[in-house]
Amino acid sequence: MKRLWPNSLVGQLLLVVALILLLAQGINSFLLYRGAQNQNLVEASTSAVSRIAYGLERQASDRPVSRRDPMRPRRWGQLRYSAESPVTDDMRRLPELEARAGQAFANMGIGFADIRATMLGDLASDMTGHVIGTGRNERRKNPINRSMGGGPETSETKGFIIISAQQDDGQWVSIASAVRERSPLLVRTLIFQTVTIYLLMLIPLILLGRYISRPLKSLTATAQSFRPGTTAALEEQGPPDTRELIRAFNDMSGRVTRMIEEKDVMLGAIGHDLRTPLAALRVRVENVEDEGERERMVAGIEDMNNMLEDILSLARLGRSAEQSDPVDIRSLIETVVDEFSDLGRDVRYQRGEKQIAAVRETLVRRALRNLVGNATLYGTVADISVEKSGSSLLIHVDDDGPGIPEERIDAMFEPFLRGDASRNRATGGSGLGLTLARAIARDHGGDIILKTVKKAGYAPR
């Protein structure tokens, strides 16, 4: 069912309207067909009533003869005279036709003690010689009648209406009338009507849907690629509701841009105001005579500088002026590996095939530094590998550290949270490394996933 349901607004609107039209037209066709069927029954019963009235009139104007003469009924309109009605009690009666026949006979001044009507698919043998309407098709097929305008189409016999009326002397006058199916013209008319309605309704709806959806698609694309300060205001177009939505989006975009600009100004001021006293403090620390105390104070100042740099980088990530350029990921990883190797860290990378990706090189290099730095701090070795999966590029950074409990993996991305609860400087930084690395990955349309697995060749500590 989900495959049949369209994803777009226009497609869903058209499908719902089409289904409603189909349901309405189906109900309409059913009512028309039932009306045609009832009309067929009325026409057949009317013919039967007329033939009975005509036969009785001829009988009244002709010379008196015995009603039991087998030759007279055919001469007097194929009426069947009998002591019992061919419409027996076990047959399904048609009260509406009986009432119509009674009213018609009354209007013609003919009175009957009882009137019965029924419909049968096949006639009994005693009624086969008392049928009207069966020679209509032959007359239509006649070349003379066709040349006079009779159509070549014929209708099949659906059944027979039997009208049986009891006279005052107890005898029943009966006749059967063929019920014809309507010609295929009715079906063709319904099909033509349905197609016409669909064209008259769906074509304007398609145009209206495109008129509505085009600005919505532009709004969606703009929202997906939105970058504060760089995204231009979207042109207001479409219906009034859509224009109001676009206007609200442009206002929101402006407010977000102004808020981020104010934040950048504030962060710049904070960075300037903090770096200046830290630099002055660093100069004063050099005058401390105790070497151990001086080193601890310098390390504290460096930690504050690094933390300040991480905070500013994380806050300004979405406003980086660096453009994405095609970069050989292999060479970028090798640069990071060389940096850590120069520091005496055990980092391994098997050079593979060239992998070109459009990234902001400085940010991606920083994210890799954070990941490799964590791997070498909490483990003895970092193993880097690259895997191509469809249109995605996967960079694996494995270590032989103790791992992270499953319930704490999500919390490791929270700012200022470290895996080492002791907060020892030798085994950790500010707690912003993973947070910043994931923010960089998501800014490039990716993500970072932490997993604790047992890998052959590593012995967890």
mmCIF file of N, CA and C in Angstrom, residues 281-394:
data_model
loop_
_atom_site.group_PDB
_atom_site.id
_atom_site.type_symbol
_atom_site.label_atom_id
_atom_site.label_comp_id
_atom_site.label_asym_id
_atom_site.label_seq_id
_atom_site.Cartn_x
_atom_site.Cartn_y
_atom_site.Cartn_z
ATOM 1 N N LEU A 281 49.488 36.478 32.100
ATOM 2 C CA LEU A 281 49.733 35.532 33.181
ATOM 3 C C LEU A 281 50.886 34.597 32.823
ATOM 4 N N ARG A 282 50.964 34.213 31.562
ATOM 5 C CA ARG A 282 52.036 33.327 31.127
ATOM 6 C C ARG A 282 53.400 34.007 31.286
ATOM 7 N N VAL A 283 53.450 35.311 31.000
ATOM 8 C CA VAL A 283 54.703 36.047 31.162
ATOM 9 C C VAL A 283 55.111 36.101 32.632
ATOM 10 N N ARG A 284 54.139 36.334 33.520
ATOM 11 C CA ARG A 284 54.439 36.416 34.946
ATOM 12 C C ARG A 284 54.875 35.063 35.499
ATOM 13 N N VAL A 285 54.269 33.978 34.935
ATOM 14 C CA VAL A 285 54.594 32.641 35.426
ATOM 15 C C VAL A 285 56.062 32.326 35.204
ATOM 16 N N GLU A 286 56.660 32.882 34.175
ATOM 17 C CA GLU A 286 58.062 32.605 33.881
ATOM 18 C C GLU A 286 58.985 33.100 34.995
ATOM 19 N N ASN A 287 58.507 34.008 35.818
ATOM 20 C CA ASN A 287 59.324 34.533 36.908
ATOM 21 C C ASN A 287 59.240 33.702 38.176
ATOM 22 N N VAL A 288 58.383 32.665 38.156
ATOM 23 C CA VAL A 288 58.278 31.790 39.328
ATOM 24 C C VAL A 288 59.562 30.970 39.432
ATOM 25 N N GLU A 289 60.211 30.969 40.608
ATOM 26 C CA GLU A 289 61.497 30.298 40.777
ATOM 27 C C GLU A 289 61.358 28.785 40.866
ATOM 28 N N ASP A 290 60.288 28.314 41.505
ATOM 29 C CA ASP A 290 60.107 26.864 41.658
ATOM 30 C C ASP A 290 59.772 26.267 40.288
ATOM 31 N N GLU A 291 60.662 25.441 39.734
ATOM 32 C CA GLU A 291 60.471 24.897 38.384
ATOM 33 C C GLU A 291 59.244 24.008 38.291
ATOM 34 N N GLY A 292 59.019 23.152 39.293
ATOM 35 C CA GLY A 292 57.854 22.266 39.270
ATOM 36 C C GLY A 292 56.557 23.032 39.316
ATOM 37 N N GLU A 293 56.525 24.031 40.197
ATOM 38 C CA GLU A 293 55.315 24.849 40.283
ATOM 39 C C GLU A 293 55.097 25.633 38.995
ATOM 40 N N ARG A 294 56.210 26.134 38.408
ATOM 41 C CA ARG A 294 56.099 26.892 37.159
ATOM 42 C C ARG A 294 55.542 26.016 36.031
ATOM 43 N N GLU A 295 55.986 24.770 35.933
ATOM 44 C CA GLU A 295 55.504 23.876 34.872
ATOM 45 C C GLU A 295 54.021 23.563 35.044
ATOM 46 N N ARG A 296 53.608 23.388 36.310
ATOM 47 C CA ARG A 296 52.194 23.120 36.545
ATOM 48 C C ARG A 296 51.334 24.329 36.173
ATOM 49 N N MET A 297 51.805 25.517 36.482
ATOM 50 C CA MET A 297 51.060 26.727 36.148
ATOM 51 C C MET A 297 51.015 26.925 34.633
ATOM 52 N N VAL A 298 52.126 26.674 33.947
ATOM 53 C CA VAL A 298 52.136 26.801 32.490
ATOM 54 C C VAL A 298 51.187 25.792 31.855
ATOM 55 N N ALA A 299 51.186 24.556 32.385
ATOM 56 C CA ALA A 299 50.277 23.535 31.851
ATOM 57 C C ALA A 299 48.821 23.944 32.052
ATOM 58 N N GLY A 300 48.535 24.567 33.215
ATOM 59 C CA GLY A 300 47.169 25.030 33.438
ATOM 60 C C GLY A 300 46.765 26.115 32.460
ATOM 61 N N ILE A 301 47.693 27.031 32.188
ATOM 62 C CA ILE A 301 47.397 28.102 31.226
ATOM 63 C C ILE A 301 47.200 27.520 29.829
ATOM 64 N N GLU A 302 48.007 26.522 29.452
ATOM 65 C CA GLU A 302 47.856 25.894 28.149
ATOM 66 C C GLU A 302 46.510 25.183 28.050
ATOM 67 N N ASP A 303 46.110 24.518 29.141
ATOM 68 C CA ASP A 303 44.788 23.866 29.138
ATOM 69 C C ASP A 303 43.685 24.889 28.928
ATOM 70 N N MET A 304 43.795 26.042 29.576
ATOM 71 C CA MET A 304 42.782 27.076 29.414
ATOM 72 C C MET A 304 42.771 27.606 27.987
ATOM 73 N N ASN A 305 43.946 27.767 27.387
ATOM 74 C CA ASN A 305 44.008 28.219 25.990
ATOM 75 C C ASN A 305 43.390 27.187 25.041
ATOM 76 N N ASN A 306 43.717 25.917 25.266
ATOM 77 C CA ASN A 306 43.163 24.860 24.409
ATOM 78 C C ASN A 306 41.648 24.760 24.563
ATOM 79 N N MET A 307 41.177 24.858 25.803
ATOM 80 C CA MET A 307 39.733 24.797 26.027
ATOM 81 C C MET A 307 39.041 25.979 25.369
ATOM 82 N N LEU A 308 39.650 27.166 25.507
ATOM 83 C CA LEU A 308 39.067 28.349 24.882
ATOM 84 C C LEU A 308 39.022 28.193 23.371
ATOM 85 N N GLU A 309 40.078 27.631 22.794
ATOM 86 C CA GLU A 309 40.119 27.423 21.349
ATOM 87 C C GLU A 309 39.054 26.414 20.913
ATOM 88 N N ASP A 310 38.861 25.339 21.688
ATOM 89 C CA ASP A 310 37.836 24.342 21.351
ATOM 90 C C ASP A 310 36.441 24.938 21.428
ATOM 91 N N ILE A 311 36.202 25.740 22.456
ATOM 92 C CA ILE A 311 34.872 26.345 22.612
ATOM 93 C C ILE A 311 34.586 27.288 21.449
ATOM 94 N N LEU A 312 35.560 28.107 21.093
ATOM 95 C CA LEU A 312 35.350 29.038 19.986
ATOM 96 C C LEU A 312 35.181 28.300 18.666
ATOM 97 N N SER A 313 35.948 27.235 18.473
ATOM 98 C CA SER A 313 35.816 26.461 17.235
ATOM 99 C C SER A 313 34.448 25.803 17.143
ATOM 100 N N LEU A 314 33.968 25.245 18.255
ATOM 101 C CA LEU A 314 32.661 24.597 18.261
ATOM 102 C C LEU A 314 31.546 25.603 18.017
ATOM 103 N N ALA A 315 31.669 26.790 18.605
ATOM 104 C CA ALA A 315 30.625 27.800 18.459
ATOM 105 C C ALA A 315 30.586 28.376 17.056
ATOM 106 N N ARG A 316 31.745 28.465 16.398
ATOM 107 C CA ARG A 316 31.817 29.075 15.078
ATOM 108 C C ARG A 316 31.799 28.051 13.953
ATOM 109 N N LEU A 317 31.509 26.820 14.258
ATOM 110 C CA LEU A 317 31.608 25.756 13.248
ATOM 111 C C LEU A 317 30.711 26.038 12.051
ATOM 112 N N GLY A 318 29.471 26.423 12.284
ATOM 113 C CA GLY A 318 28.555 26.663 11.185
ATOM 114 C C GLY A 318 28.811 27.937 10.419
ATOM 115 N N ARG A 319 29.779 28.745 10.891
ATOM 116 C CA ARG A 319 30.071 30.021 10.247
ATOM 117 C C ARG A 319 31.478 30.045 9.667
ATOM 118 N N SER A 320 32.043 28.871 9.465
ATOM 119 C CA SER A 320 33.403 28.820 8.950
ATOM 120 C C SER A 320 33.460 29.423 7.550
ATOM 121 N N ALA A 321 34.480 30.245 7.328
ATOM 122 C CA ALA A 321 34.632 30.882 6.021
ATOM 123 C C ALA A 321 35.309 29.962 5.007
ATOM 124 N N GLU A 322 35.827 28.831 5.479
ATOM 125 C CA GLU A 322 36.527 27.911 4.583
ATOM 126 C C GLU A 322 35.530 27.211 3.665
ATOM 127 N N GLN A 323 35.855 27.142 2.393
ATOM 128 C CA GLN A 323 35.003 26.496 1.409
ATOM 129 C C GLN A 323 35.395 25.022 1.264
ATOM 130 N N SER A 324 34.400 24.223 0.875
ATOM 131 C CA SER A 324 34.672 22.806 0.632
ATOM 132 C C SER A 324 35.394 22.663 -0.701
ATOM 133 N N ASP A 325 36.495 21.935 -0.691
ATOM 134 C CA ASP A 325 37.286 21.708 -1.893
ATOM 135 C C ASP A 325 37.586 20.218 -2.018
ATOM 136 N N PRO A 326 37.799 19.741 -3.240
ATOM 137 C CA PRO A 326 38.178 18.329 -3.406
ATOM 138 C C PRO A 326 39.520 18.058 -2.733
ATOM 139 N N VAL A 327 39.544 17.090 -1.842
ATOM 140 C CA VAL A 327 40.738 16.765 -1.061
ATOM 141 C C VAL A 327 40.979 15.265 -1.137
ATOM 142 N N ASP A 328 42.243 14.879 -1.249
ATOM 143 C CA ASP A 328 42.611 13.466 -1.194
ATOM 144 C C ASP A 328 42.653 13.049 0.272
ATOM 145 N N ILE A 329 41.656 12.299 0.686
ATOM 146 C CA ILE A 329 41.542 11.893 2.088
ATOM 147 C C ILE A 329 42.769 11.096 2.508
ATOM 148 N N ARG A 330 43.342 10.346 1.599
ATOM 149 C CA ARG A 330 44.531 9.563 1.918
ATOM 150 C C ARG A 330 45.680 10.467 2.369
ATOM 151 N N SER A 331 45.919 11.526 1.631
ATOM 152 C CA SER A 331 46.995 12.453 1.989
ATOM 153 C C SER A 331 46.681 13.182 3.290
ATOM 154 N N LEU A 332 45.396 13.531 3.509
ATOM 155 C CA LEU A 332 45.016 14.227 4.736
ATOM 156 C C LEU A 332 45.294 13.352 5.952
ATOM 157 N N ILE A 333 44.945 12.051 5.843
ATOM 158 C CA ILE A 333 45.181 11.134 6.966
ATOM 159 C C ILE A 333 46.682 10.974 7.211
ATOM 160 N N GLU A 334 47.455 10.891 6.153
ATOM 161 C CA GLU A 334 48.899 10.730 6.309
ATOM 162 C C GLU A 334 49.515 11.928 7.028
ATOM 163 N N THR A 335 48.994 13.112 6.783
ATOM 164 C CA THR A 335 49.481 14.310 7.477
ATOM 165 C C THR A 335 49.256 14.198 8.978
ATOM 166 N N VAL A 336 48.033 13.746 9.346
ATOM 167 C CA VAL A 336 47.719 13.580 10.771
ATOM 168 C C VAL A 336 48.590 12.487 11.387
ATOM 169 N N VAL A 337 48.780 11.395 10.666
ATOM 170 C CA VAL A 337 49.608 10.300 11.175
ATOM 171 C C VAL A 337 51.039 10.776 11.414
ATOM 172 N N ASP A 338 51.590 11.550 10.485
ATOM 173 C CA ASP A 338 52.956 12.052 10.648
ATOM 174 C C ASP A 338 53.077 12.953 11.870
ATOM 175 N N GLU A 339 52.044 13.777 12.125
ATOM 176 C CA GLU A 339 52.075 14.667 13.286
ATOM 177 C C GLU A 339 52.188 13.863 14.578
ATOM 178 N N PHE A 340 51.365 12.805 14.711
ATOM 179 C CA PHE A 340 51.403 12.019 15.939
ATOM 180 C C PHE A 340 52.660 11.150 16.011
ATOM 181 N N SER A 341 53.136 10.701 14.866
ATOM 182 C CA SER A 341 54.367 9.897 14.864
ATOM 183 C C SER A 341 55.543 10.740 15.337
ATOM 184 N N ASP A 342 55.581 12.011 14.966
ATOM 185 C CA ASP A 342 56.646 12.897 15.423
ATOM 186 C C ASP A 342 56.608 13.097 16.931
ATOM 187 N N LEU A 343 55.421 12.939 17.522
ATOM 188 C CA LEU A 343 55.282 13.067 18.979
ATOM 189 C C LEU A 343 55.546 11.749 19.699
ATOM 190 N N GLY A 344 55.902 10.714 18.931
ATOM 191 C CA GLY A 344 56.202 9.424 19.540
ATOM 192 C C GLY A 344 54.972 8.557 19.762
ATOM 193 N N ARG A 345 53.842 8.881 19.161
ATOM 194 C CA ARG A 345 52.623 8.063 19.299
ATOM 195 C C ARG A 345 52.628 6.948 18.250
ATOM 196 N N ASP A 346 52.077 5.825 18.626
ATOM 197 C CA ASP A 346 52.015 4.673 17.720
ATOM 198 C C ASP A 346 50.711 4.750 16.917
ATOM 199 N N VAL A 347 50.781 5.263 15.705
ATOM 200 C CA VAL A 347 49.613 5.410 14.824
ATOM 201 C C VAL A 347 49.912 4.681 13.531
ATOM 202 N N ARG A 348 49.014 3.794 13.131
ATOM 203 C CA ARG A 348 49.222 2.979 11.938
ATOM 204 C C ARG A 348 48.170 3.319 10.880
ATOM 205 N N TYR A 349 48.639 3.371 9.646
ATOM 206 C CA TYR A 349 47.730 3.632 8.523
ATOM 207 C C TYR A 349 48.272 2.932 7.290
ATOM 208 N N GLN A 350 47.462 2.068 6.720
ATOM 209 C CA GLN A 350 47.836 1.354 5.509
ATOM 210 C C GLN A 350 47.383 2.177 4.308
ATOM 211 N N ARG A 351 48.331 2.704 3.561
ATOM 212 C CA ARG A 351 47.995 3.567 2.440
ATOM 213 C C ARG A 351 47.209 2.770 1.390
ATOM 214 N N GLY A 352 46.059 3.257 1.028
ATOM 215 C CA GLY A 352 45.218 2.570 0.058
ATOM 216 C C GLY A 352 45.033 3.390 -1.202
ATOM 217 N N GLU A 353 43.892 3.174 -1.850
ATOM 218 C CA GLU A 353 43.610 3.898 -3.083
ATOM 219 C C GLU A 353 43.239 5.345 -2.786
ATOM 220 N N LYS A 354 43.455 6.180 -3.785
ATOM 221 C CA LYS A 354 43.126 7.599 -3.633
ATOM 222 C C LYS A 354 41.611 7.762 -3.479
ATOM 223 N N GLN A 355 41.192 8.540 -2.478
ATOM 224 C CA GLN A 355 39.783 8.819 -2.223
ATOM 225 C C GLN A 355 39.594 10.329 -2.198
ATOM 226 N N ILE A 356 38.920 10.855 -3.208
ATOM 227 C CA ILE A 356 38.697 12.294 -3.310
ATOM 228 C C ILE A 356 37.314 12.619 -2.750
ATOM 229 N N ALA A 357 37.266 13.627 -1.869
ATOM 230 C CA ALA A 357 35.992 14.065 -1.300
ATOM 231 C C ALA A 357 36.034 15.579 -1.126
ATOM 232 N N ALA A 358 34.890 16.222 -1.316
ATOM 233 C CA ALA A 358 34.776 17.675 -1.140
ATOM 234 C C ALA A 358 34.538 17.966 0.335
ATOM 235 N N VAL A 359 35.557 18.436 1.036
ATOM 236 C CA VAL A 359 35.472 18.709 2.468
ATOM 237 C C VAL A 359 36.180 20.025 2.766
ATOM 238 N N ARG A 360 35.990 20.507 3.980
ATOM 239 C CA ARG A 360 36.775 21.636 4.485
ATOM 240 C C ARG A 360 37.964 21.041 5.227
ATOM 241 N N GLU A 361 39.093 21.129 4.586
ATOM 242 C CA GLU A 361 40.264 20.355 5.005
ATOM 243 C C GLU A 361 40.683 20.654 6.436
ATOM 244 N N THR A 362 40.696 21.909 6.809
ATOM 245 C CA THR A 362 41.152 22.272 8.148
ATOM 246 C C THR A 362 40.271 21.649 9.221
ATOM 247 N N LEU A 363 38.936 21.692 9.006
ATOM 248 C CA LEU A 363 38.016 21.148 9.997
ATOM 249 C C LEU A 363 38.125 19.627 10.083
ATOM 250 N N VAL A 364 38.190 18.967 8.918
ATOM 251 C CA VAL A 364 38.287 17.509 8.936
ATOM 252 C C VAL A 364 39.599 17.060 9.580
ATOM 253 N N ARG A 365 40.684 17.771 9.303
ATOM 254 C CA ARG A 365 41.962 17.417 9.933
ATOM 255 C C ARG A 365 41.861 17.555 11.449
ATOM 256 N N ARG A 366 41.147 18.586 11.913
ATOM 257 C CA ARG A 366 41.011 18.774 13.359
ATOM 258 C C ARG A 366 40.184 17.657 13.979
ATOM 259 N N ALA A 367 39.121 17.251 13.275
ATOM 260 C CA ALA A 367 38.315 16.145 13.795
ATOM 261 C C ALA A 367 39.138 14.869 13.886
ATOM 262 N N LEU A 368 39.944 14.586 12.858
ATOM 263 C CA LEU A 368 40.804 13.398 12.899
ATOM 264 C C LEU A 368 41.827 13.488 14.027
ATOM 265 N N ARG A 369 42.385 14.672 14.248
ATOM 266 C CA ARG A 369 43.334 14.833 15.357
ATOM 267 C C ARG A 369 42.673 14.488 16.691
ATOM 268 N N ASN A 370 41.450 14.953 16.866
ATOM 269 C CA ASN A 370 40.762 14.669 18.124
ATOM 270 C C ASN A 370 40.529 13.178 18.303
ATOM 271 N N LEU A 371 40.099 12.507 17.232
ATOM 272 C CA LEU A 371 39.833 11.072 17.338
ATOM 273 C C LEU A 371 41.112 10.273 17.560
ATOM 274 N N VAL A 372 42.146 10.580 16.782
ATOM 275 C CA VAL A 372 43.409 9.856 16.944
ATOM 276 C C VAL A 372 44.036 10.182 18.299
ATOM 277 N N GLY A 373 43.910 11.440 18.734
ATOM 278 C CA GLY A 373 44.438 11.799 20.045
ATOM 279 C C GLY A 373 43.783 11.011 21.154
ATOM 280 N N ASN A 374 42.439 10.852 21.106
ATOM 281 C CA ASN A 374 41.753 10.033 22.112
ATOM 282 C C ASN A 374 42.205 8.582 22.038
ATOM 283 N N ALA A 375 42.382 8.078 20.801
ATOM 284 C CA ALA A 375 42.784 6.680 20.645
ATOM 285 C C ALA A 375 44.159 6.427 21.250
ATOM 286 N N THR A 376 45.106 7.360 21.070
ATOM 287 C CA THR A 376 46.454 7.155 21.602
ATOM 288 C C THR A 376 46.548 7.465 23.094
ATOM 289 N N LEU A 377 45.620 8.282 23.621
ATOM 290 C CA LEU A 377 45.624 8.589 25.051
ATOM 291 C C LEU A 377 45.052 7.448 25.881
ATOM 292 N N TYR A 378 43.972 6.828 25.387
ATOM 293 C CA TYR A 378 43.312 5.773 26.144
ATOM 294 C C TYR A 378 43.771 4.378 25.719
ATOM 295 N N GLY A 379 44.594 4.297 24.674
ATOM 296 C CA GLY A 379 45.144 3.025 24.224
ATOM 297 C C GLY A 379 46.618 3.196 23.909
ATOM 298 N N THR A 380 47.225 2.128 23.450
ATOM 299 C CA THR A 380 48.649 2.194 23.122
ATOM 300 C C THR A 380 48.899 2.400 21.635
ATOM 301 N N VAL A 381 47.896 2.105 20.804
ATOM 302 C CA VAL A 381 48.072 2.209 19.377
ATOM 303 C C VAL A 381 46.760 2.638 18.737
ATOM 304 N N ALA A 382 46.862 3.412 17.653
ATOM 305 C CA ALA A 382 45.695 3.820 16.863
ATOM 306 C C ALA A 382 45.851 3.272 15.456
ATOM 307 N N ASP A 383 44.827 2.605 14.970
ATOM 308 C CA ASP A 383 44.844 1.985 13.641
ATOM 309 C C ASP A 383 43.775 2.671 12.788
ATOM 310 N N ILE A 384 44.204 3.294 11.672
ATOM 311 C CA ILE A 384 43.291 4.050 10.818
ATOM 312 C C ILE A 384 43.098 3.285 9.511
ATOM 313 N N SER A 385 41.845 3.205 9.056
ATOM 314 C CA SER A 385 41.528 2.569 7.772
ATOM 315 C C SER A 385 40.393 3.333 7.119
ATOM 316 N N VAL A 386 40.336 3.235 5.790
ATOM 317 C CA VAL A 386 39.311 3.943 5.010
ATOM 318 C C VAL A 386 38.527 2.915 4.212
ATOM 319 N N GLU A 387 37.205 3.086 4.182
ATOM 320 C CA GLU A 387 36.322 2.148 3.467
ATOM 321 C C GLU A 387 35.328 2.943 2.631
ATOM 322 N N LYS A 388 35.159 2.539 1.380
ATOM 323 C CA LYS A 388 34.195 3.170 0.482
ATOM 324 C C LYS A 388 32.921 2.345 0.475
ATOM 325 N N SER A 389 31.783 2.987 0.798
ATOM 326 C CA SER A 389 30.505 2.287 0.835
ATOM 327 C C SER A 389 29.486 3.111 0.052
ATOM 328 N N GLY A 390 29.300 2.751 -1.223
ATOM 329 C CA GLY A 390 28.377 3.508 -2.065
ATOM 330 C C GLY A 390 28.901 4.914 -2.279
ATOM 331 N N SER A 391 28.071 5.896 -1.905
ATOM 332 C CA SER A 391 28.484 7.297 -2.027
ATOM 333 C C SER A 391 29.091 7.822 -0.735
ATOM 334 N N SER A 392 29.238 6.954 0.273
ATOM 335 C CA SER A 392 29.755 7.368 1.576
ATOM 336 C C SER A 392 31.200 6.905 1.728
ATOM 337 N N LEU A 393 31.944 7.663 2.524
ATOM 338 C CA LEU A 393 33.337 7.338 2.831
ATOM 339 C C LEU A 393 33.431 7.130 4.343
ATOM 340 N N LEU A 394 33.858 5.930 4.753
ATOM 341 C CA LEU A 394 33.941 5.577 6.174
ATOM 342 C C LEU A 394 35.404 5.575 6.591
#
